[in-house]
Short mmCIF file of C-alpha atoms in Angstrom, two decimals:
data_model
loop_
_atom_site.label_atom_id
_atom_site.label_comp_id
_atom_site.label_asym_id
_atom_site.label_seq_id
_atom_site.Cartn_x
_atom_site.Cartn_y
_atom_site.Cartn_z
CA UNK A 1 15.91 27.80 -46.77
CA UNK A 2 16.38 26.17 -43.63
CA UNK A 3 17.89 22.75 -44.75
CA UNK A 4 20.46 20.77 -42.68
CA UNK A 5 21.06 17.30 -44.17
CA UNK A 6 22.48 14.63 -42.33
CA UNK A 7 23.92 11.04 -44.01
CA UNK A 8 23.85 8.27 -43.58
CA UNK A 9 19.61 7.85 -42.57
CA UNK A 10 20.66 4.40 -40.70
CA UNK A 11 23.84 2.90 -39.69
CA UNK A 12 24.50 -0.17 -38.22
CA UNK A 13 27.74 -0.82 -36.54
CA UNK A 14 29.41 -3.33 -34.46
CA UNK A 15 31.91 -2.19 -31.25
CA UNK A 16 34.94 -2.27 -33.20
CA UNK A 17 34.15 -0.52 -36.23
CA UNK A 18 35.33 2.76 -37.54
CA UNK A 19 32.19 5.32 -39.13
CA UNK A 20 31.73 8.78 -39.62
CA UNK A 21 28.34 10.68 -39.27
CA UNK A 22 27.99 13.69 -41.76
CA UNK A 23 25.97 16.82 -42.04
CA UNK A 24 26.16 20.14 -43.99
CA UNK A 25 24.47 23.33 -44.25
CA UNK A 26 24.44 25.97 -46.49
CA UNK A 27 22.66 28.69 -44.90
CA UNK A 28 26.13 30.46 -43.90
CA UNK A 29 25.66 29.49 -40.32
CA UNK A 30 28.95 29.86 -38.26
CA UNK A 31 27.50 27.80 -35.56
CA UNK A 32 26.77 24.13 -35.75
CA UNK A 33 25.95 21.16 -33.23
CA UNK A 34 25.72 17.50 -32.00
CA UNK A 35 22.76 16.05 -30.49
CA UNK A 36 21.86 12.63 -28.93
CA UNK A 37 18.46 12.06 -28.66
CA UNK A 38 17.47 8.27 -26.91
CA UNK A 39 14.07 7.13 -27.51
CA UNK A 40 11.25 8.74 -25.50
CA UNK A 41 14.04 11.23 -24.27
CA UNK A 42 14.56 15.08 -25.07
CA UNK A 43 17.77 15.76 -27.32
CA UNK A 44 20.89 16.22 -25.48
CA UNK A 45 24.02 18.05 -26.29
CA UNK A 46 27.18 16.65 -27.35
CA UNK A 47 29.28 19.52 -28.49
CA UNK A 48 29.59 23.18 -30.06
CA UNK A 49 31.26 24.67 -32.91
CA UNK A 50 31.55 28.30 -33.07
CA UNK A 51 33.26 29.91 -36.11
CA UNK A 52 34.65 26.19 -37.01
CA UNK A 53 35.77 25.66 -33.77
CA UNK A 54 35.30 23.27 -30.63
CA UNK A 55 33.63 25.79 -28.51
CA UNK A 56 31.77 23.32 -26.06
CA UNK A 57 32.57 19.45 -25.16
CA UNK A 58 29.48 18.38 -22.67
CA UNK A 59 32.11 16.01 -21.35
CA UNK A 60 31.09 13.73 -24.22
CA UNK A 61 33.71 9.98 -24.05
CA UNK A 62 36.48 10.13 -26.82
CA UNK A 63 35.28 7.37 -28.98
CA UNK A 64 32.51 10.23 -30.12
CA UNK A 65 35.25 12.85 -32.19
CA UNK A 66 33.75 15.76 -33.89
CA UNK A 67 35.60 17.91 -36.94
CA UNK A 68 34.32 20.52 -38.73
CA UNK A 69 36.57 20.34 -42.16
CA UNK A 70 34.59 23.74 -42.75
CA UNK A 71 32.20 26.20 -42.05
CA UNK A 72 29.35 23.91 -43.89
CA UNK A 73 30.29 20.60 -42.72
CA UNK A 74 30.47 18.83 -39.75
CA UNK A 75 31.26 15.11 -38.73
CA UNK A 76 31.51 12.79 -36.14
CA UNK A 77 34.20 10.10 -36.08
CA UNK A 78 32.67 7.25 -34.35
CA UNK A 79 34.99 4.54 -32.96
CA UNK A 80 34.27 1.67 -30.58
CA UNK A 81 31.18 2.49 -29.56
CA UNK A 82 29.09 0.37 -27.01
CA UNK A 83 25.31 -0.48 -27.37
CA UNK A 84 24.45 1.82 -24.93
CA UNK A 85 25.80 4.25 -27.74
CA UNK A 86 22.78 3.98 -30.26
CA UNK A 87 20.40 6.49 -30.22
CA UNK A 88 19.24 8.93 -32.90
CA UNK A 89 21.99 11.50 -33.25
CA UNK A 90 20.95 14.88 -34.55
CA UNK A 91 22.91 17.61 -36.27
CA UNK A 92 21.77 21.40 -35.81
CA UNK A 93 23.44 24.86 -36.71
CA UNK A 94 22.62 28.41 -35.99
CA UNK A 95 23.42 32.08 -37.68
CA UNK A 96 25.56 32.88 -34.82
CA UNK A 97 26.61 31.09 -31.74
CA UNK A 98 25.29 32.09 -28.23
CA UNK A 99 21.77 31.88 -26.26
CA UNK A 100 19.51 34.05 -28.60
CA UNK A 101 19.85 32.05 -31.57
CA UNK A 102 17.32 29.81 -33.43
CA UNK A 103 18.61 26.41 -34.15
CA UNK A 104 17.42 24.31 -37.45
CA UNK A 105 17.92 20.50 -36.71
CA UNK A 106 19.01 18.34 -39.65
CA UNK A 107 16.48 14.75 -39.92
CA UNK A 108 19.02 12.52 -37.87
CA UNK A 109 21.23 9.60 -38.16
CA UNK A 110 19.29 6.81 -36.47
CA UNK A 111 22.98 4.29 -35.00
CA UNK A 112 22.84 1.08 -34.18
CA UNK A 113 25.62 -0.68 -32.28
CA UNK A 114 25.57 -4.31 -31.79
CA UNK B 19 17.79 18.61 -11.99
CA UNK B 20 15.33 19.01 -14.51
CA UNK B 21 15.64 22.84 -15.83
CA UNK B 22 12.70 22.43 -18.12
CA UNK B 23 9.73 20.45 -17.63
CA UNK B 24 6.90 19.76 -19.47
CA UNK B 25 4.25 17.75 -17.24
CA UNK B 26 1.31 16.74 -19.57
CA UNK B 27 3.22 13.60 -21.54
CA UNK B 28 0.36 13.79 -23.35
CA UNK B 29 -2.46 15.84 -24.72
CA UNK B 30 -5.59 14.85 -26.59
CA UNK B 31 -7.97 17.46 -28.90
CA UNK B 32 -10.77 17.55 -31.68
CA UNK B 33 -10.02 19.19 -34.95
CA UNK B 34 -10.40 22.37 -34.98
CA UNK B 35 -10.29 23.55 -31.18
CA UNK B 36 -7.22 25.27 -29.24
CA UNK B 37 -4.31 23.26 -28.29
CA UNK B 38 -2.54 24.85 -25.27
CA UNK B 39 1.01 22.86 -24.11
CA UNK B 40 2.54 23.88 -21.10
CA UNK B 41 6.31 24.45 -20.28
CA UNK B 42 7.78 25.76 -17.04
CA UNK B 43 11.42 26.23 -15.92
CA UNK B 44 13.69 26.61 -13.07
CA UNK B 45 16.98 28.53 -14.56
CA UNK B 46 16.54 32.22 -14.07
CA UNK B 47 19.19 32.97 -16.19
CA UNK B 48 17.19 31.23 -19.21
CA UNK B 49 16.38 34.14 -21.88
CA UNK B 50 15.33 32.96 -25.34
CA UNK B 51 12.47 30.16 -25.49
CA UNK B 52 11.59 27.85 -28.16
CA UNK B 53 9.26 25.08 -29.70
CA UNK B 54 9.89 22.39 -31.33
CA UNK B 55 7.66 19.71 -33.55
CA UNK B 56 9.23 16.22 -34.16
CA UNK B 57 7.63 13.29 -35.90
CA UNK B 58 9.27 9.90 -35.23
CA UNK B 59 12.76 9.30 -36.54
CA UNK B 60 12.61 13.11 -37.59
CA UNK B 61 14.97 15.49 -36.42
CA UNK B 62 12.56 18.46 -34.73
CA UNK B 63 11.43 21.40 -36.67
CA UNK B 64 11.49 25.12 -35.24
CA UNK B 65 8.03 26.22 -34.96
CA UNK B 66 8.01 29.60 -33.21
CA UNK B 67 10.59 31.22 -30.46
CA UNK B 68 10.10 34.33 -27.71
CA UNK B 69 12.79 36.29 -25.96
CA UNK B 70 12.49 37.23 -22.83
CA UNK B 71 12.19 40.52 -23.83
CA UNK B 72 8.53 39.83 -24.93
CA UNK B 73 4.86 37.91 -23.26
CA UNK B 74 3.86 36.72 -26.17
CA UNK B 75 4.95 35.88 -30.04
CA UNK B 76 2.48 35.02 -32.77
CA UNK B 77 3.13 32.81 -35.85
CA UNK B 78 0.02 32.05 -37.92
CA UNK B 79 -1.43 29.36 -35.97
CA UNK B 80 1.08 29.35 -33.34
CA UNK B 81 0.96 31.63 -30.34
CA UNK B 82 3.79 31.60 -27.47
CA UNK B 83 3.07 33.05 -24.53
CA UNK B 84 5.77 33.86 -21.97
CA UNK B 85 5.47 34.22 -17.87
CA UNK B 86 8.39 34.94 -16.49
CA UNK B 87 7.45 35.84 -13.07
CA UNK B 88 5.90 32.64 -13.18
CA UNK B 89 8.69 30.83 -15.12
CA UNK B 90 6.21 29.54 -17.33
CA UNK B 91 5.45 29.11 -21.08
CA UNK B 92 2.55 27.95 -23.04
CA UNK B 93 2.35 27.19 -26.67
CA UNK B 94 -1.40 27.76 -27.87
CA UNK B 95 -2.63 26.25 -31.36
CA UNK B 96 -5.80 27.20 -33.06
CA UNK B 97 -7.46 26.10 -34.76
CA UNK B 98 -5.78 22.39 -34.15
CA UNK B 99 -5.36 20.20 -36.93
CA UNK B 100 -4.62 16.76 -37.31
CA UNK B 101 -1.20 17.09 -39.05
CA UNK B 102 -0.48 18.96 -35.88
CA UNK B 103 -0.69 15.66 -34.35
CA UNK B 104 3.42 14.67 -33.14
CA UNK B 105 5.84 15.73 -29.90
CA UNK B 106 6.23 18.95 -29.02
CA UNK B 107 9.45 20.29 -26.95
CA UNK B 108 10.13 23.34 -25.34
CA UNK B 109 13.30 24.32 -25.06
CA UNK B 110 15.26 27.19 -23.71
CA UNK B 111 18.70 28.84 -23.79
CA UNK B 112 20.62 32.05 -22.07
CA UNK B 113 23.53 32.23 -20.18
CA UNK B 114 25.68 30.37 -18.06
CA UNK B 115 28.64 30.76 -15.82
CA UNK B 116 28.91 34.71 -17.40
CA UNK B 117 29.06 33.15 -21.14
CA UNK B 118 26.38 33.57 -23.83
CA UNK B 119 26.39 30.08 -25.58
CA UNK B 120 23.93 28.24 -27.84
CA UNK B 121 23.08 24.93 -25.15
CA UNK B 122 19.18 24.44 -25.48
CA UNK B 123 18.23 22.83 -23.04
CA UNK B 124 14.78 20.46 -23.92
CA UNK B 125 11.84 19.48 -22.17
CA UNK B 126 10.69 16.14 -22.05
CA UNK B 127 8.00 16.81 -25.14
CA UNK B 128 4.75 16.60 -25.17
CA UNK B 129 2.45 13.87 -27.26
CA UNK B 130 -0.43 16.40 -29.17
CA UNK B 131 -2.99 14.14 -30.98
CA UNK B 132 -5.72 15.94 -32.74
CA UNK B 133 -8.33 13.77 -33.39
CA UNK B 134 -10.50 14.41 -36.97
#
């Protein structure tokens, strides 16, 4: 099993609203990830956890704030976000963290911000 | 500075024959390749990986290939079908600044359509 679920599907938001992304695994992976993925771009990396930790920040702006409550879950707080801001955002984890690890991508959270 | 680039955007085959996508990259220090298969508003699916260890990984279908004195991957399909038809990224990882850590760094993907 190789399942990563991400909620909600779609979310539309305007620039002074408060969400939250989710997604969960239960493969016992101790590594999980952030993704932004624009349309008819590659995904792009937000930030790391390692072990339920902030390992990596790609010097992401602080109205995106990740948590990892625990070692299956991970969200992102969003909070006044610009249009700019919606893209497909993509959740991933891995066994282990580091380079030689495979990484299983959850289906996305497809953010709109008006 | 592109690390990894795929150059065909797009590629188009008949049912049935060999699809062969390209990757190449610039970061030496790059050591674990993978591909990836997305479908529109899907989050990508892992389809095969090769360390650097290794020239070539097979999966069923799926056959990766790895160059490294050439910097160069290819992903080979056979025999193509059309549910095979979405993007395709490469994407590699290794380290950085002395630290193992798990960045993948993508390609720009690309379009396979396999025509019936």
């Amino acid at each position: 099993d190789t399942e990563v679920t991400q909620t909600p599907k779609h979310l539309v938001m305007g620039m002074t609203n408060k969400k939250s992304l989710k997604c969960e695994q239960h493969m016992g992976h101790r590594a999980m990830y952030w993704y932004k993925q624009k349309a008819k771009k590659p995904p792009e990396l937000m930030f790391v956890y390692s072990y339920e930790k902030l390992s990596i920040n790609e010097s992401v702006p602080s109205r995106f704030s990740p948590e990892c409550p625990n070692s299956s879950l991970l969200n992102l707080h969003l909070h006044a976000l610009q249009p700019e801001d919606s893209a497909l955002y993509l959740c991933a984890s891995s066994q282990d963290p580091g380079a030689q690890e495979t990484q299983y991508f959850g289906p996305g959270t497809r953010l709109l911000v008006l | 500075d592109q690390q990894v680039k795929q150059n065909s955007p797009s590629l188009s085959v008949q049912e049935g024959r060999i699809s062969i996508l390209n990757c190449d990259y610039t970061n030496s220090m790059f050591d674990y390749f993978l591909w990836y298969k997305k479908y529109p508003a899907e989050g990508p699916t892992f389809l095969i990986s090769i360390s650097s260890i290794k020239d070539k990984n097979e999966d069923g279908r799926f056959t990766v290939f790895l160059n490294k004195s050439a910097k160069h991957l290819s992903l080979h399909i056979v025999p193509s079908q059309p549910g095979d038809s979405a993007v395709y990224f490469c994407a590699a990882s290794g380290v950085a600044g002395g630290t193992s850590y798990g960045k993948l760094t993508f390609g720009q993907g690309t379009i396979l359509t396999v025509h019936p």
